[in-house]
Backbone as JSON Lines, residues from 0, in Angstrom:
{"i":0,"aa":"M","n":[46.55,-15.7,-39.75],"ca":[46.61,-16.74,-38.67],"c":[46.41,-16.06,-37.31]}
{"i":1,"aa":"S","n":[47.13,-14.43,-36.95],"ca":[47.07,-13.91,-36.32],"c":[45.59,-13.08,-36.42]}
{"i":2,"aa":"G","n":[45.4,-12.91,-37.08],"ca":[44.07,-12.24,-37.94],"c":[43.02,-13.01,-37.4]}
{"i":3,"aa":"K","n":[42.96,-13.89,-37.56],"ca":[41.47,-14.82,-37.28],"c":[41.79,-14.99,-35.67]}
{"i":4,"aa":"K","n":[42.76,-15.21,-34.93],"ca":[42.95,-15.35,-34.08],"c":[41.94,-14.13,-33.03]}
{"i":5,"aa":"L","n":[42.65,-12.8,-33.92],"ca":[41.67,-11.71,-33.44],"c":[40.22,-11.58,-33.65]}
{"i":6,"aa":"G","n":[39.83,-12.08,-34.37],"ca":[38.53,-12.05,-34.69],"c":[37.6,-12.91,-34.03]}
{"i":7,"aa":"F","n":[38.58,-14.02,-33.67],"ca":[37.88,-15.01,-32.48],"c":[37.83,-14.75,-31.69]}
{"i":8,"aa":"H","n":[38.55,-14.13,-30.98],"ca":[38.89,-13.07,-29.51],"c":[37.79,-11.75,-29.38]}
{"i":9,"aa":"T","n":[37.81,-11.24,-30.53],"ca":[37.07,-9.83,-30.33],"c":[35.41,-10.82,-30.28]}
{"i":10,"aa":"T","n":[35.06,-11.69,-31.43],"ca":[33.85,-11.94,-30.97],"c":[33.05,-12.43,-29.88]}
{"i":11,"aa":"I","n":[33.96,-13.41,-29.38],"ca":[34.09,-14.16,-27.56],"c":[33.72,-12.37,-26.93]}
{"i":12,"aa":"E","n":[34.75,-11.27,-27.0],"ca":[34.84,-10.19,-26.32],"c":[33.37,-9.84,-26.35]}
{"i":13,"aa":"I","n":[32.97,-9.33,-27.13],"ca":[31.34,-8.91,-28.0],"c":[30.33,-9.75,-27.21]}
{"i":14,"aa":"V","n":[30.64,-10.95,-27.38],"ca":[29.15,-12.23,-27.01],"c":[29.26,-11.9,-25.16]}
{"i":15,"aa":"A","n":[30.72,-11.95,-24.83],"ca":[30.79,-11.83,-23.2],"c":[29.71,-10.45,-23.01]}
{"i":16,"aa":"F","n":[30.7,-8.99,-23.82],"ca":[29.84,-7.88,-23.42],"c":[28.19,-7.87,-23.66]}
{"i":17,"aa":"L","n":[27.85,-8.35,-24.76],"ca":[26.42,-8.17,-25.09],"c":[25.78,-9.33,-23.65]}
{"i":18,"aa":"S","n":[26.14,-10.19,-23.22],"ca":[25.55,-11.0,-22.2],"c":[25.72,-10.03,-21.03]}
{"i":19,"aa":"A","n":[26.87,-9.49,-20.61],"ca":[26.54,-8.87,-19.27],"c":[25.45,-7.67,-18.99]}
{"i":20,"aa":"L","n":[25.6,-6.94,-20.57],"ca":[24.8,-5.99,-20.91],"c":[23.12,-6.62,-20.8]}
{"i":21,"aa":"A","n":[22.95,-7.75,-20.93],"ca":[21.41,-7.61,-20.74],"c":[21.11,-8.46,-19.64]}
{"i":22,"aa":"T","n":[22.61,-9.1,-18.43],"ca":[21.8,-9.4,-17.07],"c":[21.93,-8.09,-16.77]}
{"i":23,"aa":"I","n":[22.6,-7.02,-16.89],"ca":[22.75,-5.41,-16.19],"c":[21.64,-4.52,-16.58]}
{"i":24,"aa":"M","n":[20.81,-4.92,-17.53],"ca":[19.49,-4.35,-18.39],"c":[18.19,-5.22,-17.54]}
{"i":25,"aa":"G","n":[18.25,-6.6,-17.44],"ca":[17.57,-7.46,-16.63],"c":[17.59,-6.96,-15.17]}
{"i":26,"aa":"F","n":[18.45,-6.62,-14.52],"ca":[18.46,-6.12,-13.48],"c":[17.67,-4.44,-12.91]}
{"i":27,"aa":"V","n":[18.29,-3.9,-14.41],"ca":[17.82,-2.38,-14.13],"c":[16.22,-2.89,-14.52]}
{"i":28,"aa":"Y","n":[15.93,-3.77,-14.81],"ca":[14.21,-3.48,-15.62],"c":[13.61,-4.17,-14.04]}
{"i":29,"aa":"F","n":[14.28,-5.55,-13.32],"ca":[13.34,-5.55,-12.2],"c":[13.73,-4.78,-11.03]}
{"i":30,"aa":"F","n":[14.5,-4.1,-10.88],"ca":[14.67,-2.77,-9.96],"c":[13.37,-1.75,-10.5]}
{"i":31,"aa":"Y","n":[13.7,-1.41,-11.39],"ca":[12.58,-0.2,-11.91],"c":[11.14,-1.17,-11.63]}
{"i":32,"aa":"D","n":[10.69,-2.27,-12.06],"ca":[9.59,-2.82,-11.77],"c":[8.96,-2.58,-10.5]}
{"i":33,"aa":"R","n":[10.17,-2.8,-9.58],"ca":[9.75,-3.21,-8.23],"c":[9.76,-2.26,-7.48]}
{"i":34,"aa":"H","n":[10.46,-1.15,-7.45],"ca":[10.43,-0.16,-7.25],"c":[9.32,1.42,-7.94]}
{"i":35,"aa":"F","n":[9.47,1.42,-9.49],"ca":[8.73,2.46,-9.64],"c":[7.82,1.73,-10.55]}
{"i":36,"aa":"V","n":[6.77,0.95,-10.42],"ca":[6.06,0.58,-11.18],"c":[5.15,1.42,-12.06]}
{"i":37,"aa":"T","n":[5.07,0.91,-13.12],"ca":[4.15,1.53,-14.1],"c":[3.05,0.64,-14.37]}
{"i":38,"aa":"C","n":[1.94,0.74,-14.76],"ca":[0.62,0.06,-14.74],"c":[-0.47,0.91,-15.89]}
{"i":39,"aa":"K","n":[-1.03,0.57,-16.5],"ca":[-2.35,0.84,-17.14],"c":[-3.74,1.28,-16.06]}
{"i":40,"aa":"P","n":[-4.18,1.82,-16.76],"ca":[-5.48,2.61,-16.12],"c":[-6.25,1.28,-15.39]}
{"i":41,"aa":"M","n":[-7.12,1.11,-14.85],"ca":[-7.9,0.0,-14.31],"c":[-9.28,0.39,-14.89]}
{"i":42,"aa":"E","n":[-9.8,-0.55,-15.76],"ca":[-11.2,-0.52,-16.13],"c":[-12.27,-0.45,-15.42]}
{"i":43,"aa":"G","n":[-13.61,0.61,-15.38],"ca":[-14.57,0.49,-14.45],"c":[-13.9,1.97,-13.29]}
{"i":44,"aa":"F","n":[-13.0,2.16,-13.44],"ca":[-13.14,3.13,-12.34],"c":[-12.57,4.82,-13.0]}
{"i":45,"aa":"S","n":[-13.43,5.45,-11.98],"ca":[-13.41,7.01,-13.51],"c":[-12.94,7.91,-12.64]}
{"i":46,"aa":"S","n":[-11.51,7.65,-11.68],"ca":[-11.42,8.87,-10.69],"c":[-10.05,9.11,-11.69]}
{"i":47,"aa":"N","n":[-9.7,10.52,-11.53],"ca":[-8.89,11.0,-12.69],"c":[-7.09,10.38,-12.41]}
{"i":48,"aa":"R","n":[-7.16,9.61,-11.09],"ca":[-6.03,9.14,-10.73],"c":[-5.82,7.35,-10.98]}
{"i":49,"aa":"D","n":[-6.81,7.01,-11.94],"ca":[-6.95,5.48,-12.31],"c":[-5.32,4.91,-12.34]}
{"i":50,"aa":"A","n":[-4.7,5.47,-13.18],"ca":[-3.1,4.75,-13.14],"c":[-2.22,4.51,-11.83]}
{"i":51,"aa":"Y","n":[-2.89,5.05,-11.17],"ca":[-2.31,5.12,-9.48],"c":[-2.95,3.82,-8.85]}
{"i":52,"aa":"Y","n":[-3.98,3.76,-8.82],"ca":[-4.93,2.71,-8.55],"c":[-4.61,1.36,-9.32]}
{"i":53,"aa":"S","n":[-4.41,1.38,-10.07],"ca":[-4.04,0.34,-10.89],"c":[-3.0,-0.13,-10.69]}
{"i":54,"aa":"C","n":[-1.67,0.35,-10.43],"ca":[-0.3,0.4,-9.72],"c":[-0.6,-0.29,-8.16]}
{"i":55,"aa":"L","n":[-1.54,0.14,-7.49],"ca":[-1.69,-0.81,-6.47],"c":[-2.38,-2.02,-6.54]}
{"i":56,"aa":"R","n":[-3.39,-2.06,-7.63],"ca":[-4.09,-3.15,-7.31],"c":[-3.07,-4.28,-8.32]}
{"i":57,"aa":"K","n":[-1.89,-4.13,-9.23],"ca":[-0.94,-4.63,-9.61],"c":[0.17,-4.91,-8.34]}
{"i":58,"aa":"L","n":[0.3,-4.49,-7.27],"ca":[0.88,-4.86,-6.59],"c":[0.56,-5.78,-5.62]}
{"i":59,"aa":"L","n":[-1.05,-5.16,-4.88],"ca":[-1.56,-6.44,-4.32],"c":[-1.89,-7.72,-4.99]}
{"i":60,"aa":"K","n":[-2.18,-7.4,-6.26],"ca":[-2.55,-8.99,-6.82],"c":[-1.17,-10.07,-6.94]}
{"i":61,"aa":"E","n":[0.17,-9.55,-6.82],"ca":[1.2,-9.81,-6.73],"c":[1.99,-10.09,-5.21]}
{"i":62,"aa":"N","n":[0.86,-9.97,-4.25],"ca":[1.26,-10.29,-2.88],"c":[2.51,-9.25,-2.51]}
{"i":63,"aa":"R","n":[2.75,-8.2,-3.31],"ca":[3.64,-7.37,-3.07],"c":[3.06,-6.43,-1.7]}
{"i":64,"aa":"W","n":[2.84,-7.11,-0.3],"ca":[2.3,-6.12,0.49],"c":[3.08,-5.16,1.18]}
{"i":65,"aa":"E","n":[4.61,-4.95,1.02],"ca":[5.32,-3.89,1.69],"c":[4.93,-2.58,0.38]}
{"i":66,"aa":"D","n":[5.13,-3.17,-1.06],"ca":[4.99,-1.71,-1.84],"c":[3.47,-1.62,-2.0]}
{"i":67,"aa":"A","n":[3.18,-2.23,-1.69],"ca":[1.7,-2.2,-1.5],"c":[0.82,-0.83,-0.44]}
{"i":68,"aa":"N","n":[1.88,-1.45,0.35],"ca":[1.51,-0.64,1.87],"c":[2.27,0.96,1.77]}
{"i":69,"aa":"R","n":[3.18,0.79,0.83],"ca":[4.4,1.84,0.5],"c":[3.26,2.95,-0.14]}
{"i":70,"aa":"E","n":[2.39,2.14,-1.54],"ca":[1.54,2.89,-2.44],"c":[0.8,3.26,-2.16]}
{"i":71,"aa":"T","n":[-0.2,2.84,-0.85],"ca":[-1.51,3.16,-0.49],"c":[-1.54,4.28,0.61]}
{"i":72,"aa":"L","n":[0.17,4.78,1.2],"ca":[0.37,6.01,1.75],"c":[0.19,7.04,0.83]}
{"i":73,"aa":"R","n":[0.9,6.83,0.02],"ca":[1.6,7.67,-1.04],"c":[0.23,8.24,-1.65]}
{"i":74,"aa":"L","n":[-0.65,7.17,-1.87],"ca":[-1.79,7.84,-2.43],"c":[-2.66,8.43,-1.95]}
{"i":75,"aa":"M","n":[-2.97,8.05,-0.64],"ca":[-3.74,8.99,0.51],"c":[-2.8,10.11,0.66]}
{"i":76,"aa":"L","n":[-1.71,10.68,0.65],"ca":[-1.26,11.88,0.85],"c":[-1.39,12.52,-0.4]}
{"i":77,"aa":"Q","n":[-1.37,12.08,-1.54],"ca":[-1.26,12.63,-2.86],"c":[-3.07,13.44,-2.76]}
{"i":78,"aa":"T","n":[-3.99,12.33,-2.42],"ca":[-5.33,12.5,-2.38],"c":[-5.64,13.82,-1.87]}
{"i":79,"aa":"V","n":[-4.89,14.02,-0.79],"ca":[-5.36,15.39,0.52],"c":[-4.27,16.26,0.39]}
{"i":80,"aa":"N","n":[-3.35,16.42,-0.31],"ca":[-2.14,17.2,-1.04],"c":[-1.57,17.33,0.53]}
{"i":81,"aa":"R","n":[-0.91,16.12,0.98],"ca":[0.07,16.24,2.47],"c":[0.92,15.17,2.08]}
{"i":82,"aa":"E","n":[1.72,15.66,0.96],"ca":[2.79,14.75,0.71],"c":[3.87,15.43,1.64]}
{"i":83,"aa":"G","n":[3.98,16.7,1.48],"ca":[4.98,17.18,2.54],"c":[4.82,16.93,3.99]}
{"i":84,"aa":"E","n":[4.06,17.04,4.66],"ca":[3.72,16.39,5.45],"c":[4.03,15.09,6.04]}
{"i":85,"aa":"G","n":[3.94,14.05,5.17],"ca":[4.08,12.97,5.27],"c":[2.95,12.06,6.36]}
{"i":86,"aa":"F","n":[2.49,12.79,6.77],"ca":[0.95,12.04,7.54],"c":[-0.12,12.65,7.6]}
{"i":87,"aa":"I","n":[-1.37,11.82,7.79],"ca":[-2.46,13.05,7.6],"c":[-3.27,13.1,9.04]}
{"i":88,"aa":"D","n":[-3.57,14.21,9.49],"ca":[-4.11,14.41,10.54],"c":[-5.51,14.17,10.71]}
{"i":89,"aa":"T","n":[-6.2,14.06,12.06],"ca":[-7.53,13.67,12.1],"c":[-8.04,14.22,10.9]}
{"i":90,"aa":"K","n":[-8.25,15.74,11.63],"ca":[-9.13,16.87,10.46],"c":[-9.17,16.61,9.15]}
{"i":91,"aa":"T","n":[-7.97,16.12,8.94],"ca":[-8.11,16.17,7.33],"c":[-8.76,14.58,6.88]}
{"i":92,"aa":"M","n":[-8.51,13.52,7.85],"ca":[-8.89,12.24,7.82],"c":[-10.53,12.25,7.8]}
{"i":93,"aa":"K","n":[-11.08,13.23,8.45],"ca":[-12.61,13.23,8.72],"c":[-13.28,13.3,7.17]}
{"i":94,"aa":"E","n":[-12.38,14.65,6.66],"ca":[-12.99,14.84,5.2],"c":[-12.38,14.24,4.06]}
{"i":95,"aa":"F","n":[-11.55,12.8,4.54],"ca":[-10.76,12.59,3.26],"c":[-12.26,11.87,2.51]}
{"i":96,"aa":"P","n":[-11.73,12.02,0.8],"ca":[-13.14,11.8,0.3],"c":[-13.36,10.24,-0.34]}
{"i":97,"aa":"C","n":[-14.63,9.63,0.49],"ca":[-15.28,8.42,0.44],"c":[-14.67,7.75,-0.87]}
{"i":98,"aa":"K","n":[-14.68,8.48,-1.88],"ca":[-14.57,7.42,-3.19],"c":[-13.41,6.64,-3.05]}
{"i":99,"aa":"D","n":[-12.17,7.91,-3.06],"ca":[-10.81,7.08,-2.66],"c":[-10.32,6.25,-1.95]}
{"i":100,"aa":"L","n":[-10.91,6.24,-0.75],"ca":[-10.58,5.41,0.33],"c":[-11.52,4.14,0.15]}
{"i":101,"aa":"L","n":[-12.8,4.11,-0.37],"ca":[-13.58,2.98,-0.7],"c":[-12.52,2.19,-2.01]}
{"i":102,"aa":"I","n":[-12.49,2.93,-2.62],"ca":[-11.79,1.96,-3.96],"c":[-10.14,1.34,-3.24]}
{"i":103,"aa":"I","n":[-9.72,2.2,-2.43],"ca":[-7.94,1.79,-1.68],"c":[-8.95,0.39,-0.74]}
{"i":104,"aa":"E","n":[-9.98,0.17,-0.24],"ca":[-10.78,-0.79,0.68],"c":[-10.94,-1.58,-0.08]}
{"i":105,"aa":"D","n":[-10.98,-1.34,-1.17],"ca":[-12.02,-2.55,-1.95],"c":[-10.9,-3.47,-2.56]}
{"i":106,"aa":"L","n":[-9.82,-2.44,-2.75],"ca":[-8.36,-3.26,-3.6],"c":[-7.59,-4.02,-2.13]}
{"i":107,"aa":"W","n":[-7.68,-4.01,-0.83],"ca":[-7.06,-4.35,-0.09],"c":[-8.05,-5.54,0.52]}
{"i":108,"aa":"S","n":[-9.09,-5.53,0.72],"ca":[-10.02,-6.24,0.94],"c":[-9.72,-7.57,-0.06]}
{"i":109,"aa":"K","n":[-10.07,-7.26,-0.9],"ca":[-10.29,-8.42,-2.03],"c":[-8.75,-9.3,-2.25]}
{"i":110,"aa":"A","n":[-7.94,-8.33,-2.3],"ca":[-6.48,-9.01,-2.59],"c":[-6.08,-9.94,-1.33]}
{"i":111,"aa":"S","n":[-6.97,-9.42,-0.32],"ca":[-6.42,-10.72,1.06],"c":[-7.03,-11.53,1.84]}
{"i":112,"aa":"Q","n":[-8.45,-11.32,0.64],"ca":[-9.7,-12.0,0.91],"c":[-10.24,-11.92,2.28]}
{"i":113,"aa":"G","n":[-10.53,-10.21,2.69],"ca":[-10.76,-9.63,3.82],"c":[-9.74,-9.7,5.26]}
{"i":114,"aa":"R","n":[-8.73,-9.82,5.1],"ca":[-7.95,-10.24,5.87],"c":[-7.29,-8.99,6.42]}
{"i":115,"aa":"F","n":[-6.79,-7.93,5.39],"ca":[-6.51,-6.64,5.72],"c":[-7.43,-5.66,4.93]}
{"i":116,"aa":"G","n":[-7.25,-4.33,5.68],"ca":[-8.02,-3.44,4.45],"c":[-8.59,-2.6,6.17]}
{"i":117,"aa":"F","n":[-9.1,-1.39,5.55],"ca":[-9.71,-0.34,6.45],"c":[-10.74,-0.74,7.46]}
{"i":118,"aa":"D","n":[-11.81,-1.43,6.55],"ca":[-13.09,-1.98,7.4],"c":[-12.91,-2.88,8.19]}
{"i":119,"aa":"T","n":[-11.45,-3.89,8.22],"ca":[-11.54,-4.9,8.96],"c":[-11.07,-4.35,10.45]}
{"i":120,"aa":"Q","n":[-9.87,-3.51,10.11],"ca":[-9.12,-2.69,11.57],"c":[-10.73,-1.86,12.11]}
{"i":121,"aa":"Q","n":[-11.39,-1.1,11.12],"ca":[-12.44,-0.56,11.82],"c":[-13.44,-1.5,12.56]}
{"i":122,"aa":"K","n":[-13.55,-2.78,12.53],"ca":[-14.18,-3.41,12.93],"c":[-13.35,-4.24,14.71]}
{"i":123,"aa":"I","n":[-12.33,-4.63,14.12],"ca":[-11.45,-4.71,15.32],"c":[-11.66,-3.48,16.45]}
{"i":124,"aa":"W","n":[-11.25,-2.36,15.8],"ca":[-11.04,-0.89,16.43],"c":[-11.96,-0.98,17.59]}
{"i":125,"aa":"K","n":[-13.66,-1.17,17.18],"ca":[-14.6,-1.03,17.55],"c":[-15.04,-2.33,18.6]}
{"i":126,"aa":"S","n":[-14.67,-3.52,17.99],"ca":[-14.51,-4.65,19.36],"c":[-13.7,-4.15,20.33]}
{"i":127,"aa":"E","n":[-12.94,-3.58,20.28],"ca":[-11.52,-3.03,21.59],"c":[-11.98,-1.49,22.23]}
{"i":128,"aa":"G","n":[-13.27,-1.25,21.85],"ca":[-13.75,-0.6,22.76],"c":[-13.26,1.19,22.1]}
{"i":129,"aa":"G","n":[-12.84,0.95,20.93],"ca":[-12.18,2.04,20.33],"c":[-13.47,2.82,20.14]}
{"i":130,"aa":"E","n":[-13.13,4.54,20.45],"ca":[-14.01,5.74,20.29],"c":[-13.84,6.31,18.83]}
{"i":131,"aa":"P","n":[-14.9,6.98,18.22],"ca":[-14.7,7.48,17.08],"c":[-13.21,8.47,17.07]}
{"i":132,"aa":"Y","n":[-12.45,8.34,16.03],"ca":[-11.46,9.16,16.19],"c":[-10.76,9.51,17.31]}
{"i":133,"aa":"L","n":[-10.45,8.82,17.96],"ca":[-9.87,8.87,19.38],"c":[-8.34,8.85,18.57]}
{"i":134,"aa":"T","n":[-7.65,9.75,19.27],"ca":[-5.81,10.31,19.05],"c":[-5.22,10.07,20.35]}
{"i":135,"aa":"D","n":[-5.66,9.45,21.84],"ca":[-4.68,9.39,22.33],"c":[-3.94,7.64,22.6]}
{"i":136,"aa":"E","n":[-2.76,7.78,22.03],"ca":[-2.0,6.56,21.87],"c":[-1.96,5.98,23.25]}
{"i":137,"aa":"N","n":[-2.3,6.83,24.22],"ca":[-1.74,6.0,25.41],"c":[-3.36,5.34,25.96]}
{"i":138,"aa":"S","n":[-4.2,5.37,25.25],"ca":[-5.67,4.68,25.71],"c":[-5.27,3.34,25.76]}
{"i":139,"aa":"E","n":[-6.2,2.82,26.83],"ca":[-6.04,1.09,26.83],"c":[-6.67,0.69,25.66]}
{"i":140,"aa":"A","n":[-7.67,1.13,25.12],"ca":[-8.28,0.77,23.73],"c":[-7.45,0.55,22.58]}
{"i":141,"aa":"Y","n":[-6.71,1.57,22.03],"ca":[-5.63,2.01,21.54],"c":[-4.55,0.71,21.7]}
{"i":142,"aa":"H","n":[-4.06,0.47,23.11],"ca":[-2.93,-0.98,23.14],"c":[-4.21,-1.96,22.92]}
{"i":143,"aa":"R","n":[-5.12,-2.15,23.21],"ca":[-6.05,-3.64,23.16],"c":[-5.62,-3.54,21.38]}
{"i":144,"aa":"F","n":[-6.02,-2.65,20.84],"ca":[-6.11,-3.06,19.4],"c":[-4.82,-2.98,18.9]}
{"i":145,"aa":"R","n":[-3.55,-2.3,19.03],"ca":[-2.4,-2.76,18.34],"c":[-2.45,-4.21,18.75]}
{"i":146,"aa":"S","n":[-2.46,-4.81,19.75],"ca":[-2.04,-5.9,20.6],"c":[-2.76,-7.22,19.28]}
{"i":147,"aa":"A","n":[-4.07,-6.46,19.19],"ca":[-4.61,-7.61,18.49],"c":[-4.37,-7.48,16.87]}
{"i":148,"aa":"V","n":[-4.15,-6.59,16.37],"ca":[-3.28,-6.36,15.05],"c":[-1.92,-6.92,14.76]}
{"i":149,"aa":"G","n":[-1.28,-7.01,15.99],"ca":[0.22,-7.53,15.56],"c":[1.1,-6.16,15.46]}
{"i":150,"aa":"W","n":[0.33,-4.72,15.9],"ca":[1.25,-4.06,15.98],"c":[2.18,-3.59,17.03]}
{"i":151,"aa":"K","n":[3.57,-4.02,17.07],"ca":[4.79,-4.01,18.26],"c":[5.48,-3.2,18.45]}
{"i":152,"aa":"K","n":[5.97,-2.43,19.08],"ca":[7.22,-1.47,19.24],"c":[8.24,-2.18,18.97]}
{"i":153,"aa":"G","n":[9.18,-1.54,18.28],"ca":[10.34,-2.02,17.93],"c":[10.22,-3.45,16.87]}
{"i":154,"aa":"K","n":[9.33,-3.68,16.69],"ca":[9.24,-4.66,15.16],"c":[8.69,-4.2,13.92]}
{"i":155,"aa":"D","n":[9.3,-5.09,13.1],"ca":[9.31,-4.67,12.08],"c":[7.66,-5.18,11.56]}
{"i":156,"aa":"P","n":[6.86,-4.62,10.6],"ca":[5.27,-5.12,10.16],"c":[5.79,-6.28,9.66]}
{"i":157,"aa":"N","n":[4.9,-6.89,9.47],"ca":[4.67,-8.37,8.77],"c":[3.88,-8.48,7.55]}
{"i":158,"aa":"F","n":[4.43,-8.48,6.34],"ca":[4.2,-8.0,5.52],"c":[4.08,-9.39,4.31]}
{"i":159,"aa":"S","n":[2.64,-10.38,5.21],"ca":[2.75,-11.14,4.29],"c":[1.24,-11.84,5.33]}
{"i":160,"aa":"L","n":[0.44,-12.72,3.92],"ca":[-0.77,-13.0,4.44],"c":[-0.66,-14.0,5.92]}
{"i":161,"aa":"N","n":[0.69,-14.2,6.59],"ca":[0.73,-14.86,7.81],"c":[0.32,-14.03,9.02]}
{"i":162,"aa":"A","n":[0.55,-12.46,8.58],"ca":[-0.28,-11.33,9.81],"c":[-1.24,-11.64,10.3]}
{"i":163,"aa":"P","n":[-1.52,-10.92,11.46],"ca":[-3.0,-10.85,12.01],"c":[-4.06,-10.52,11.25]}
{"i":164,"aa":"Y","n":[-5.19,-10.5,11.31],"ca":[-6.15,-9.55,10.35],"c":[-6.07,-8.4,11.04]}
{"i":165,"aa":"G","n":[-5.97,-7.6,10.04],"ca":[-6.14,-5.87,10.28],"c":[-4.42,-5.5,10.36]}
{"i":166,"aa":"H","n":[-3.92,-6.19,10.27],"ca":[-2.33,-5.84,10.14],"c":[-1.96,-4.83,9.31]}
{"i":167,"aa":"L","n":[-2.78,-5.17,8.12],"ca":[-2.2,-4.21,6.95],"c":[-3.64,-3.27,6.45]}
{"i":168,"aa":"P","n":[-3.5,-2.23,5.83],"ca":[-1.88,-1.61,6.01],"c":[-1.54,-0.75,7.22]}
{"i":169,"aa":"I","n":[-0.58,-0.5,7.2],"ca":[0.29,0.25,8.41],"c":[0.69,1.78,7.62]}
{"i":170,"aa":"L","n":[0.15,2.51,7.83],"ca":[0.32,3.99,7.11],"c":[0.61,4.72,8.52]}
{"i":171,"aa":"G","n":[1.88,5.27,8.46],"ca":[2.22,6.21,9.2],"c":[3.21,5.69,11.1]}
{"i":172,"aa":"S","n":[3.4,6.47,11.6],"ca":[3.95,6.34,12.87],"c":[2.85,5.19,13.89]}
{"i":173,"aa":"H","n":[3.68,3.5,13.37],"ca":[3.43,2.72,14.43],"c":[1.54,2.26,14.15]}
{"i":174,"aa":"G","n":[1.34,2.88,12.47],"ca":[0.0,2.67,12.39],"c":[-0.7,3.5,12.63]}
{"i":175,"aa":"K","n":[-0.42,4.27,13.09],"ca":[-1.66,5.53,13.71],"c":[-2.14,5.86,12.56]}
{"i":176,"aa":"I","n":[-2.43,6.14,11.74],"ca":[-2.88,6.44,10.33],"c":[-4.19,5.5,10.07]}
{"i":177,"aa":"G","n":[-3.09,4.32,9.84],"ca":[-4.33,3.43,9.19],"c":[-4.8,2.71,10.5]}
{"i":178,"aa":"G","n":[-4.91,2.91,11.87],"ca":[-5.42,2.14,13.01],"c":[-6.37,3.43,13.62]}
{"i":179,"aa":"I","n":[-6.68,4.49,13.42],"ca":[-7.28,5.12,13.9],"c":[-8.39,6.01,13.46]}
{"i":180,"aa":"A","n":[-8.1,7.08,12.85],"ca":[-8.74,7.99,11.99],"c":[-9.68,7.4,11.14]}
{"i":181,"aa":"N","n":[-8.82,6.62,10.04],"ca":[-9.62,6.57,9.03],"c":[-10.64,5.16,9.68]}
{"i":182,"aa":"T","n":[-10.32,4.27,10.42],"ca":[-11.29,3.29,10.61],"c":[-12.61,3.76,10.36]}
{"i":183,"aa":"Y","n":[-13.09,5.25,11.3],"ca":[-14.41,5.6,11.32],"c":[-14.55,6.11,10.0]}
{"i":184,"aa":"R","n":[-13.88,7.09,9.47],"ca":[-14.09,7.46,7.98],"c":[-14.24,6.41,7.05]}
{"i":185,"aa":"I","n":[-13.88,4.91,7.13],"ca":[-14.08,4.17,6.28],"c":[-15.95,3.51,6.98]}
{"i":186,"aa":"A","n":[-16.09,3.92,8.27],"ca":[-17.73,3.02,8.59],"c":[-18.23,4.59,7.81]}
{"i":187,"aa":"E","n":[-18.25,5.9,7.93],"ca":[-19.15,6.81,7.4],"c":[-19.24,6.65,5.79]}
{"i":188,"aa":"C","n":[-18.01,6.33,5.07],"ca":[-18.0,5.94,3.68],"c":[-19.0,4.35,3.24]}
{"i":189,"aa":"L","n":[-18.76,3.8,4.29],"ca":[-19.17,2.37,3.67],"c":[-20.91,3.04,3.86]}
{"i":190,"aa":"E","n":[-21.06,3.45,5.2],"ca":[-22.66,3.78,5.7],"c":[-23.29,4.84,4.28]}
{"i":191,"aa":"K","n":[-22.65,5.16,3.9],"ca":[-23.16,6.47,2.65],"c":[-23.78,5.38,1.22]}
{"i":192,"aa":"K","n":[-22.93,4.61,0.79],"ca":[-22.63,4.07,0.09],"c":[-23.14,4.65,-1.46]}
{"i":193,"aa":"E","n":[-22.36,5.84,-1.44],"ca":[-22.12,6.62,-2.39],"c":[-21.27,5.94,-3.41]}
{"i":194,"aa":"W","n":[-20.69,4.9,-3.31],"ca":[-19.69,4.18,-4.43],"c":[-19.43,2.62,-4.37]}
{"i":195,"aa":"E","n":[-20.08,1.87,-5.62],"ca":[-19.77,0.45,-5.17],"c":[-18.98,-0.14,-5.91]}
{"i":196,"aa":"A","n":[-18.14,-1.05,-6.01],"ca":[-16.87,-1.62,-6.5],"c":[-17.57,-2.17,-7.23]}
{"i":197,"aa":"P","n":[-16.37,-2.31,-8.8],"ca":[-16.86,-2.92,-9.78],"c":[-16.95,-4.03,-10.16]}
C-alpha cells in the first residue's frame, strides 16, 4: 500500500516539476525573444547584414518600437564601427553609407505609415529652419524641432504610434543623432536614388 502511495505522490511531483519547468522555459524563451531576437535574412536585400535588418523588420512589424529603436542604433553604430563610442558624430554621419541608411528609413517609414523615420524628421527639421548638419543644440531651430517631434528633456520617449510625427527613431542623447546629422544625410541619399526599396 505504501508503495502505491509513494508511486502516486512521485507521479504528482514529476508532473508538477515538468509543469514548472515548462513555465520557466516559456519565460526564458519569451525573454530571449524580447532581448536577443533571432531572425531569418530579409528577401530582396543584398547587404551582408541581412539578418540584422530582418530583425529590425520583425520588431517594427510587431510594433515593438522601443526594441526597434535600440536595434536601429546598434545597426548604425556597427555600420560605421563606432560601437565603442556609442554615438555617431557629424563627420561620420556625412559619410554614412546611403544603402544602409535607406534600408533603415524604408523599414521605419513603412511600419509607421510615414509617421516615423529619418525622412519625416528631415522634413520637420527643414520646416523649422534647421540648417544642414547644424550641431548647435542651443539654436532656436533645434528647440523648435524638438518641440515639434515631442522630444522633451526629463521625459521618456513615447514608444507608440500615438507619438508625434518624427518622434522616432530617437538615437543618442536627446535624439541628437536622429534629429540633426542624419536628417540631411537621408535627404542626400534620397536625392542620389542609388537604391530602391523592394
